[in-house]
mmCIF file of C-alpha atoms in Angstrom:
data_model
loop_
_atom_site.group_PDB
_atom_site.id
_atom_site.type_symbol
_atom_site.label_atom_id
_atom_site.label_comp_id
_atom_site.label_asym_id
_atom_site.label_seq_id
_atom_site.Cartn_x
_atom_site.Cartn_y
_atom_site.Cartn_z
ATOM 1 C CA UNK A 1 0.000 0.000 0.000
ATOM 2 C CA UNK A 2 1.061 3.622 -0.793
ATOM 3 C CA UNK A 3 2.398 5.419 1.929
ATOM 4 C CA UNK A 4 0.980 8.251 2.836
ATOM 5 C CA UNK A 5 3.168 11.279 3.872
ATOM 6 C CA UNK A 6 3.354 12.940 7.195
ATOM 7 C CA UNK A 7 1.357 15.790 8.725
ATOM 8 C CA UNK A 8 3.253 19.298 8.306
ATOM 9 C CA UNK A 9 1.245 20.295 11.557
ATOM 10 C CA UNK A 10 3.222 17.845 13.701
ATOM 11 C CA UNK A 11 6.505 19.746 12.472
ATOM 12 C CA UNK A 12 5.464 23.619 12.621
ATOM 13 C CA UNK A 13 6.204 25.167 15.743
ATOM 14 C CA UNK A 14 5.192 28.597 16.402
ATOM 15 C CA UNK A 15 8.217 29.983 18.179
ATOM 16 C CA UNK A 16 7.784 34.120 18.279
ATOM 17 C CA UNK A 17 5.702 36.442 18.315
ATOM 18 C CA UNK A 18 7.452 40.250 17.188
ATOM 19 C CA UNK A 19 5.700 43.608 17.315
ATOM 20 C CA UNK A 20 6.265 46.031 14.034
ATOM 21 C CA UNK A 21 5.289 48.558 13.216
ATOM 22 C CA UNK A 22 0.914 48.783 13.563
ATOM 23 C CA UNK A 23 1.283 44.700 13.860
ATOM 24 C CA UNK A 24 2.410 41.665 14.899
ATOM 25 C CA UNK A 25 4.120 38.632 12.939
ATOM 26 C CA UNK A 26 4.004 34.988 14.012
ATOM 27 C CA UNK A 27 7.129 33.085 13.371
ATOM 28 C CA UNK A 28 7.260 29.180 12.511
ATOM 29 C CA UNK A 29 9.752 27.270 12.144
ATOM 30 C CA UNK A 30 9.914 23.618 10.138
ATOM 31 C CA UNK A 31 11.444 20.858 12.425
ATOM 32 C CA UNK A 32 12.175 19.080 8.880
ATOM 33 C CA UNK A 33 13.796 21.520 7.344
ATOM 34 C CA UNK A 34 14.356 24.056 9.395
ATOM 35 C CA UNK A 35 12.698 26.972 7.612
ATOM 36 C CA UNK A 36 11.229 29.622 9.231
ATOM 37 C CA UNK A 37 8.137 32.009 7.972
ATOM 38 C CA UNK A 38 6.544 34.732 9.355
ATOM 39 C CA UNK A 39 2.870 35.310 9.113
ATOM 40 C CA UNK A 40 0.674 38.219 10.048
ATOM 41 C CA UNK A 41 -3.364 38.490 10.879
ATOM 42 C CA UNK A 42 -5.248 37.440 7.768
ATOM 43 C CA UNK A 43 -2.272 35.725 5.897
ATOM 44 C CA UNK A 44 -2.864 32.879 4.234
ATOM 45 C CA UNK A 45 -1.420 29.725 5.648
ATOM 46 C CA UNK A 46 -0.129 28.555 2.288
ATOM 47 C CA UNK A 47 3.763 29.264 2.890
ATOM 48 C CA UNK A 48 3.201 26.400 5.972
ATOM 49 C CA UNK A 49 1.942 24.059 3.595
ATOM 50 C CA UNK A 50 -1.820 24.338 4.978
ATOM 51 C CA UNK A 51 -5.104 25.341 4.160
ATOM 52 C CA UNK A 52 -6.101 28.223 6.505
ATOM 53 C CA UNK A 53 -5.016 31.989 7.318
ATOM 54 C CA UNK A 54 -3.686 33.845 10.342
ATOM 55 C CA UNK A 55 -6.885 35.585 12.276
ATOM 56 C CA UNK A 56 -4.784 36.902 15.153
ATOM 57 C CA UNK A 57 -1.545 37.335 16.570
ATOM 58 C CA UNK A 58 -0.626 38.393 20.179
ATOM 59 C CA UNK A 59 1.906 38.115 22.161
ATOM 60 C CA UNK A 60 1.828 34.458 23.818
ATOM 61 C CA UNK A 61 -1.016 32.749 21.115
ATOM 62 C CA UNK A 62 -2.369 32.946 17.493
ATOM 63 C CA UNK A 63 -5.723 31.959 16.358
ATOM 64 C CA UNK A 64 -5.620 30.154 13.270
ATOM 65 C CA UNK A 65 -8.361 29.175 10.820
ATOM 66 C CA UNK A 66 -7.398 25.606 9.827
ATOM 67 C CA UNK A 67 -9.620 24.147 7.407
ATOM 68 C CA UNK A 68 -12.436 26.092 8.578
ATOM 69 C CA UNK A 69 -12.434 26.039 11.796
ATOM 70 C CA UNK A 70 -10.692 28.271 14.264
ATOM 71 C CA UNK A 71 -7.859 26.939 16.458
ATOM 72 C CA UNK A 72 -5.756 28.498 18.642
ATOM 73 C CA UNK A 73 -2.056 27.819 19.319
ATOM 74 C CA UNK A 74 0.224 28.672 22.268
ATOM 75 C CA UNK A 75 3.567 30.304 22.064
ATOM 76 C CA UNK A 76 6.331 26.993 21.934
ATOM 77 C CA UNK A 77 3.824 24.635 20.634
ATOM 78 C CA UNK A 78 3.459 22.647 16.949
ATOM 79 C CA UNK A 79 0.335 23.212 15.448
ATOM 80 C CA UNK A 80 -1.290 20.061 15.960
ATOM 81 C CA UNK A 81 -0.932 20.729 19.945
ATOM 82 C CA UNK A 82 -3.556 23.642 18.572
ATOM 83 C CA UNK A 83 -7.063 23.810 20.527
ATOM 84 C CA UNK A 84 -10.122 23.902 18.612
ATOM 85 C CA UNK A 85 -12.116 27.099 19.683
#
């Protein structure tokens, strides 16, 4: 059987949080390949490899929409540690 390849939310971490400017950016970083994005409110998730966008970004959390549905995610954590709201 074809193997099916891993989750990209078990190995995107949310690791800062950085006030510029008006705003604030969320910063990920890729356990697999070490890349690291920044995101602000009502980006689209797409550079992570996932279907959703940014809704908000403080300074210990950011609520994400992730396939519809809002979820929020603590400072340190990888997204699938996320809490559906």
């Amino acid at each position: 059987p074809p193997v099916s390849a891993p989750d990209p939310k078990q190995f995107i971490r949310f690791v800062a949080s950085v006030s510029r400017g008006s705003g604030r950016y969320a910063w990920f970083i890729d356990s697999r390949t070490r890349n690291e994005q920044s995101i602000v409110a009502n980006d689209n998730l797409s550079p992570l490899e996932l279907n959703g966008r940014m809704l908000k970004v403080e300074s210990d959390y950011v609520l994400l929409e992730l396939d519809g549905e809002p979820v929020r995610l603590d400072l340190g954590k990888a997204i699938s540690d996320g809490v559906p709201q």
